[in-house]
Coordinates of C-alpha atoms in Angstrom, one line a residue:
X1 CA 39.9 -52.6 -27.5
X2 CA 41.3 -55.9 -26.4
X3 CA 43.5 -58.6 -27.8
X4 CA 42.2 -62.0 -29.2
X5 CA 45.1 -64.3 -30.0
X6 CA 48.2 -62.6 -31.4
X7 CA 46.9 -60.3 -34.1
X8 CA 43.1 -59.7 -33.9
X9 CA 41.8 -56.7 -32.0
X10 CA 38.1 -56.2 -31.4
X11 CA 35.8 -54.0 -29.3
X12 CA 35.2 -54.9 -25.7
X13 CA 31.4 -54.6 -26.6
X14 CA 31.6 -57.2 -29.4
X15 CA 29.2 -60.1 -29.0
X16 CA 25.4 -60.6 -28.6
X17 CA 23.4 -58.2 -26.6
X18 CA 21.3 -59.4 -23.7
X19 CA 18.2 -59.1 -25.7
X20 CA 19.5 -61.1 -28.6
X21 CA 20.8 -63.8 -26.2
X22 CA 17.3 -64.0 -24.6
X23 CA 15.6 -64.4 -27.9
X24 CA 17.9 -67.2 -28.8
X25 CA 17.3 -69.0 -25.6
X26 CA 13.6 -68.7 -25.9
X27 CA 13.8 -70.3 -29.3
X28 CA 15.9 -73.2 -28.1
X29 CA 13.8 -73.6 -25.0
X30 CA 16.6 -73.0 -22.5
X31 CA 15.9 -71.5 -19.1
X32 CA 16.4 -67.8 -19.0
X33 CA 18.2 -66.3 -16.0
X34 CA 18.0 -62.5 -15.6
X35 CA 21.0 -60.7 -14.1
X36 CA 20.6 -57.2 -12.5
X37 CA 23.4 -55.5 -14.5
X38 CA 23.8 -52.9 -17.3
X39 CA 24.2 -53.7 -20.9
X40 CA 27.7 -55.1 -21.6
X41 CA 27.6 -56.3 -25.2
X42 CA 26.2 -54.2 -28.1
X43 CA 27.1 -56.5 -31.1
X44 CA 29.8 -54.0 -32.1
X45 CA 31.5 -55.1 -35.3
X46 CA 34.6 -52.9 -35.1
X47 CA 37.8 -54.8 -35.4
X48 CA 41.3 -54.8 -36.8
X49 CA 43.6 -57.6 -37.8
X50 CA 47.4 -57.1 -38.0
X51 CA 49.6 -59.7 -39.8
X52 CA 53.3 -59.9 -39.5
X53 CA 55.2 -60.1 -42.7
X54 CA 57.0 -63.3 -43.4
X55 CA 60.2 -61.5 -44.2
X56 CA 61.4 -58.6 -42.0
X57 CA 60.0 -57.1 -38.8
X58 CA 57.1 -55.2 -40.5
X59 CA 53.4 -55.7 -39.7
X60 CA 50.5 -54.9 -42.0
X61 CA 46.8 -54.4 -41.5
X62 CA 44.8 -57.1 -43.3
X63 CA 41.3 -56.4 -42.0
X64 CA 39.8 -53.1 -40.7
X65 CA 36.1 -52.7 -39.9
X66 CA 34.9 -49.4 -38.6
X67 CA 31.5 -50.4 -37.3
X68 CA 31.2 -48.7 -33.9
X69 CA 27.7 -48.7 -32.6
X70 CA 28.3 -47.2 -29.1
X71 CA 30.0 -44.2 -27.6
X72 CA 33.6 -44.2 -26.4
X73 CA 34.5 -44.3 -22.7
X74 CA 35.0 -41.0 -21.0
X75 CA 38.4 -40.4 -19.4
X76 CA 36.9 -40.9 -15.9
X77 CA 35.8 -44.5 -16.8
X78 CA 38.7 -45.7 -18.9
X79 CA 40.5 -47.1 -15.8
X80 CA 37.6 -49.6 -15.5
X81 CA 38.4 -51.3 -18.8
X82 CA 40.3 -54.6 -18.4
X83 CA 42.8 -53.7 -21.1
X84 CA 43.7 -50.5 -19.1
X85 CA 44.1 -52.3 -15.7
X86 CA 47.1 -53.9 -14.3
X87 CA 48.8 -54.1 -10.9
X88 CA 52.3 -52.7 -11.5
X89 CA 55.4 -54.1 -9.9
X90 CA 55.6 -51.1 -7.5
X91 CA 52.0 -51.7 -6.4
X92 CA 52.7 -55.4 -6.0
X93 CA 55.6 -54.7 -3.6
X94 CA 53.6 -52.1 -1.7
X95 CA 50.6 -54.4 -1.5
X96 CA 52.7 -57.2 0.0
X97 CA 54.2 -54.8 2.6
X98 CA 50.8 -53.5 3.6
X99 CA 49.4 -57.1 3.8
X100 CA 52.3 -58.0 6.1
X101 CA 51.3 -55.1 8.3
X102 CA 47.7 -56.6 8.5
X103 CA 46.2 -53.6 6.6
X104 CA 42.9 -54.8 4.9
X105 CA 42.6 -54.6 1.1
X106 CA 39.9 -52.0 1.2
X107 CA 42.2 -49.7 3.2
X108 CA 45.1 -50.5 0.9
X109 CA 43.0 -49.2 -2.0
X110 CA 42.2 -46.0 -0.1
X111 CA 45.9 -45.4 0.4
X112 CA 46.6 -46.0 -3.3
X113 CA 43.8 -43.5 -4.2
X114 CA 45.3 -40.8 -2.0
X115 CA 48.8 -41.5 -3.2
X116 CA 47.8 -41.5 -6.9
X117 CA 45.4 -38.6 -6.7
X118 CA 42.1 -40.4 -7.3
X119 CA 40.5 -43.7 -8.2
X120 CA 41.0 -43.2 -12.0
X121 CA 44.8 -42.7 -11.5
X122 CA 45.4 -45.9 -9.6
X123 CA 45.6 -48.1 -12.7
X124 CA 43.8 -51.0 -11.1
X125 CA 40.7 -51.8 -9.0
X126 CA 40.3 -53.4 -5.6
X127 CA 39.3 -56.7 -7.3
X128 CA 42.6 -56.7 -9.2
X129 CA 44.5 -56.3 -5.9
X130 CA 42.5 -59.1 -4.3
X131 CA 43.2 -61.4 -7.3
X132 CA 46.9 -60.6 -6.9
X133 CA 46.8 -61.5 -3.2
X134 CA 45.0 -64.8 -4.1
X135 CA 47.8 -65.5 -6.5
X136 CA 50.4 -65.0 -3.8
X137 CA 48.5 -67.4 -1.5
X138 CA 48.3 -70.0 -4.2
X139 CA 52.1 -69.7 -4.8
X140 CA 52.6 -70.5 -1.0
X141 CA 50.5 -73.7 -1.1
X142 CA 52.7 -76.7 -0.3
X143 CA 55.7 -74.7 0.7
X144 CA 54.4 -72.9 3.8
X145 CA 56.6 -74.8 6.2
X146 CA 59.7 -74.3 4.0
X147 CA 58.9 -70.5 3.9
X148 CA 58.6 -70.4 7.7
X149 CA 62.0 -72.1 8.1
X150 CA 63.6 -69.9 5.6
X151 CA 62.3 -66.8 7.5
X152 CA 63.6 -68.1 10.8
X153 CA 67.0 -68.9 9.2
X154 CA 67.2 -65.3 7.8
X155 CA 66.3 -63.9 11.2
X156 CA 69.0 -66.0 12.8
X157 CA 71.6 -64.7 10.2
X158 CA 70.6 -61.1 11.0
X159 CA 70.9 -61.6 14.8
X160 CA 72.6 -64.6 16.4
X161 CA 70.5 -64.1 19.5
X162 CA 67.4 -65.2 17.6
X163 CA 66.5 -68.8 18.7
X164 CA 64.4 -71.4 16.8
X165 CA 64.2 -75.1 16.3
X166 CA 61.8 -77.5 14.6
X167 CA 61.2 -81.2 13.9
X168 CA 59.5 -83.2 11.2
X169 CA 57.7 -86.6 11.5
X170 CA 58.5 -89.9 9.8
X171 CA 56.9 -88.6 6.6
X172 CA 59.1 -85.5 6.6
X173 CA 56.1 -83.3 7.5
X174 CA 56.5 -80.3 9.7
X175 CA 55.3 -81.4 13.2
X176 CA 56.5 -78.8 15.7
X177 CA 58.6 -75.8 16.2
X178 CA 59.6 -73.1 18.8
X179 CA 61.1 -69.6 18.4
X180 CA 62.0 -66.7 20.6
X181 CA 63.4 -63.4 19.3
X182 CA 66.2 -61.5 21.2
X183 CA 63.8 -59.0 22.8
X184 CA 61.7 -61.8 24.2
X185 CA 64.7 -63.6 25.6
X186 CA 66.0 -60.4 27.2
X187 CA 62.6 -59.7 28.7
X188 CA 62.5 -63.1 30.2
X189 CA 65.7 -62.4 32.2
X190 CA 63.8 -59.5 33.9
X191 CA 60.2 -60.7 34.2
X192 CA 60.5 -64.5 33.9
X193 CA 59.7 -65.3 37.5
X194 CA 56.1 -66.4 36.5
X195 CA 55.2 -67.8 33.1
X196 CA 51.8 -68.6 31.8
X197 CA 51.7 -71.4 29.2
X198 CA 48.4 -71.7 27.2
X199 CA 47.9 -74.5 24.7
X200 CA 44.2 -73.9 23.9
X201 CA 44.6 -72.0 20.6
X202 CA 44.2 -74.0 17.4
X203 CA 45.0 -72.5 14.0
X204 CA 42.2 -72.9 11.5
X205 CA 44.0 -73.8 8.3
X206 CA 46.6 -76.3 9.5
X207 CA 45.0 -77.7 12.7
X208 CA 48.2 -77.0 14.6
X209 CA 48.2 -75.8 18.2
X210 CA 49.6 -72.4 18.9
X211 CA 51.5 -72.4 22.3
X212 CA 52.6 -69.0 23.6
X213 CA 54.7 -68.5 26.7
X214 CA 53.7 -65.2 28.2
X215 CA 54.2 -63.1 31.4
X216 CA 53.5 -59.7 32.9
X217 CA 55.9 -56.7 33.0
X218 CA 56.1 -53.9 35.6
X219 CA 53.4 -52.0 33.7
X220 CA 51.0 -54.9 34.1
X221 CA 51.2 -55.5 30.4
X222 CA 51.2 -59.0 28.8
X223 CA 54.7 -59.8 27.3
X224 CA 55.6 -62.8 25.1
X225 CA 58.7 -64.9 26.0
X226 CA 58.4 -67.4 23.1
X227 CA 55.9 -69.2 20.9
X228 CA 55.5 -72.7 19.4
X229 CA 53.5 -74.8 17.0
X230 CA 52.5 -78.4 17.8
X231 CA 50.8 -80.9 15.6
X232 CA 49.4 -82.9 18.6
X233 CA 48.9 -82.7 22.3
X234 CA 51.0 -85.7 23.4
X235 CA 53.3 -85.7 26.4
X236 CA 56.4 -86.1 24.2
X237 CA 55.5 -83.0 22.2
X238 CA 55.1 -80.9 25.3
X239 CA 58.4 -82.3 26.7
X240 CA 60.1 -81.3 23.5
X241 CA 58.6 -77.8 23.5
X242 CA 59.3 -77.1 27.2
X243 CA 62.9 -78.3 26.8
X244 CA 63.4 -75.9 23.8
X245 CA 61.9 -73.1 25.9
X246 CA 64.4 -73.7 28.7
X247 CA 67.2 -74.0 26.2
X248 CA 66.3 -70.6 24.7
X249 CA 65.8 -68.7 28.0
X250 CA 69.0 -67.2 29.4
X251 CA 68.3 -67.3 33.1
X252 CA 67.1 -70.8 33.9
X253 CA 63.7 -72.1 34.9
X254 CA 60.9 -69.8 36.1
X255 CA 59.9 -69.8 39.8
X256 CA 56.3 -70.8 38.7
X257 CA 54.6 -71.8 35.5
X258 CA 50.8 -71.6 35.3
X259 CA 48.8 -73.9 32.9
X260 CA 45.5 -75.5 32.4
X261 CA 44.7 -79.0 33.6
X262 CA 45.6 -80.9 30.5
X263 CA 46.8 -84.4 31.6
X264 CA 49.6 -84.7 28.9
X265 CA 50.9 -81.2 29.7
X266 CA 50.8 -82.1 33.5
X267 CA 53.0 -85.2 32.9
X268 CA 55.4 -83.2 30.7
X269 CA 55.8 -80.4 33.3
X270 CA 56.5 -83.0 36.0
X271 CA 59.5 -84.1 33.9
X272 CA 60.8 -80.7 32.9
X273 CA 59.5 -78.0 35.2
X274 CA 58.4 -79.2 38.7
X275 CA 57.4 -75.6 39.7
X276 CA 54.0 -76.2 38.0
X277 CA 50.8 -74.5 39.2
X278 CA 47.3 -74.9 37.8
X279 CA 45.4 -71.8 36.5
X280 CA 42.9 -70.8 39.3
X281 CA 40.3 -70.1 36.6
X282 CA 40.3 -73.7 35.5
X283 CA 40.1 -74.9 39.2
X284 CA 37.1 -72.7 39.7
X285 CA 35.5 -73.8 36.5
X286 CA 36.0 -77.5 37.3
X287 CA 34.7 -77.0 40.8
X288 CA 31.6 -75.2 39.5
X289 CA 30.9 -78.0 37.0
X290 CA 31.3 -80.6 39.7
X291 CA 28.9 -78.6 41.9
X292 CA 26.3 -78.4 39.2
X293 CA 26.6 -82.1 38.4
X294 CA 26.1 -83.0 42.1
X295 CA 23.2 -80.6 42.3
X296 CA 21.5 -82.5 39.5
X297 CA 21.9 -85.8 41.4
X298 CA 20.8 -84.7 44.8
X299 CA 19.5 -88.2 45.9
X300 CA 23.0 -89.6 45.3
X301 CA 24.9 -86.8 47.0
X302 CA 25.9 -88.7 50.2
X303 CA 29.4 -87.7 51.4
X304 CA 30.5 -86.1 48.2
X305 CA 29.1 -82.7 49.3
X306 CA 31.7 -82.8 52.1
X307 CA 34.4 -83.2 49.4
X308 CA 33.1 -80.1 47.6
X309 CA 33.0 -78.1 50.9
X310 CA 36.6 -79.2 51.7
X311 CA 37.8 -78.1 48.2
X312 CA 36.0 -74.8 48.7
X313 CA 37.7 -74.2 52.0
X314 CA 41.1 -75.0 50.4
X315 CA 40.4 -72.5 47.7
X316 CA 39.5 -69.8 50.2
X317 CA 42.7 -70.6 52.2
X318 CA 44.8 -70.1 49.0
X319 CA 43.1 -66.8 48.4
X320 CA 43.8 -65.7 51.9
X321 CA 47.5 -66.5 51.5
X322 CA 47.6 -64.7 48.2
X323 CA 45.8 -61.7 49.6
X324 CA 48.3 -61.5 52.4
X325 CA 51.1 -61.1 49.8
X326 CA 49.3 -58.5 47.7
X327 CA 51.6 -55.8 49.1
X328 CA 54.4 -57.5 47.2
X329 CA 52.4 -58.5 44.2
X330 CA 50.1 -55.5 43.8
X331 CA 49.3 -56.4 40.2
X332 CA 47.2 -59.4 41.2
X333 CA 45.3 -57.7 44.0
X334 CA 42.2 -56.9 41.9
X335 CA 42.3 -60.4 40.4
X336 CA 42.3 -62.0 43.9
X337 CA 39.3 -59.9 44.9
X338 CA 37.4 -61.0 41.8
X339 CA 38.3 -64.6 42.4
X340 CA 37.1 -64.4 46.0
X341 CA 33.8 -63.1 44.8
X342 CA 33.5 -66.2 42.6
X343 CA 34.3 -68.4 45.6
X344 CA 31.6 -66.7 47.6
X345 CA 29.1 -67.3 44.7
X346 CA 30.0 -71.0 44.7
X347 CA 29.5 -71.1 48.5
X348 CA 26.1 -69.4 48.2
X349 CA 25.1 -71.9 45.5
X350 CA 26.2 -74.8 47.7
X351 CA 24.0 -73.4 50.5
X352 CA 21.1 -73.2 48.2
X353 CA 21.6 -76.8 47.1
X354 CA 21.7 -78.0 50.6
X355 CA 18.8 -75.9 51.9
X356 CA 15.7 -77.9 53.0
X357 CA 13.2 -76.0 50.9
X358 CA 15.0 -77.1 47.8
X359 CA 14.9 -80.7 48.8
X360 CA 11.2 -80.3 49.6
X361 CA 10.5 -78.9 46.1
X362 CA 12.4 -81.8 44.5
X363 CA 10.2 -84.3 46.5
X364 CA 7.0 -82.9 45.2

């Protein structure tokens, strides 16, 4: 049974059957769409109307129709009825906690089934939980930035060593922020000699750039020193972020910071951290792209091949210097070996481009 209005109860199978609905549509000429589902309505006439007395707290039955034309639900299927389903407050809190732990909804449902002793004892379905999660997301629309700031503020109140800062634009919109927890700040004081700064991650929903500052510990594991969000990739944004990073870290600037070759980031680093180094992967990638471009314009090569060869020799010299220090920095020994193989591949490709047979084939 389910409630219509305030005082009318009717069977959940009340209404036209699929067959009656099809006949009506054929008569009116409407297009008939067939759905692959079981019979939902059976034109059940059972209902009861309850009216509250005008004086006093009593209620009275005004209409009662006992016209059931279907069987009752078995105890194993009662939990599927909408009138018997609800996400209790306990399950709401548990669902939020599991979602914060990145546990998928399907696994949350499995945990609830184990805890309650079966699917029929949970009191709701997986769709109900998904609908509840959607309601939570809808509640956060428009106040996401405020929620993030409130969270950072609460973390700061719990531990004074938690660092965060943010800025808004002229329209009072959230534009950038940086945060670092106490553990990350303490880790930097031990492993902050070399920092890798990557600004290539864009969030999907807000189109903001995620900018982590990471390093490597003595177990060769990636560690995070701090993170930020930027709304653009302008030099002033990078300068602000780098200054906040230096303000948060307890032991001064790193000995070296490795980044990609973004022009705005390069300018910002020149102002804040002059110990800047480019990521070797990006150098190799750009060199490879340059080589491929030159190979496609062989008649116009001229003296530019010499430039490529010079850059390749410089790269190999860097690798030799780095390899000579691998006894101190053993963690990068394998990486140096792999990079050297890439350099050899580029050298081989260069020899192929310059070989006479290839030029002969191009002339045919």
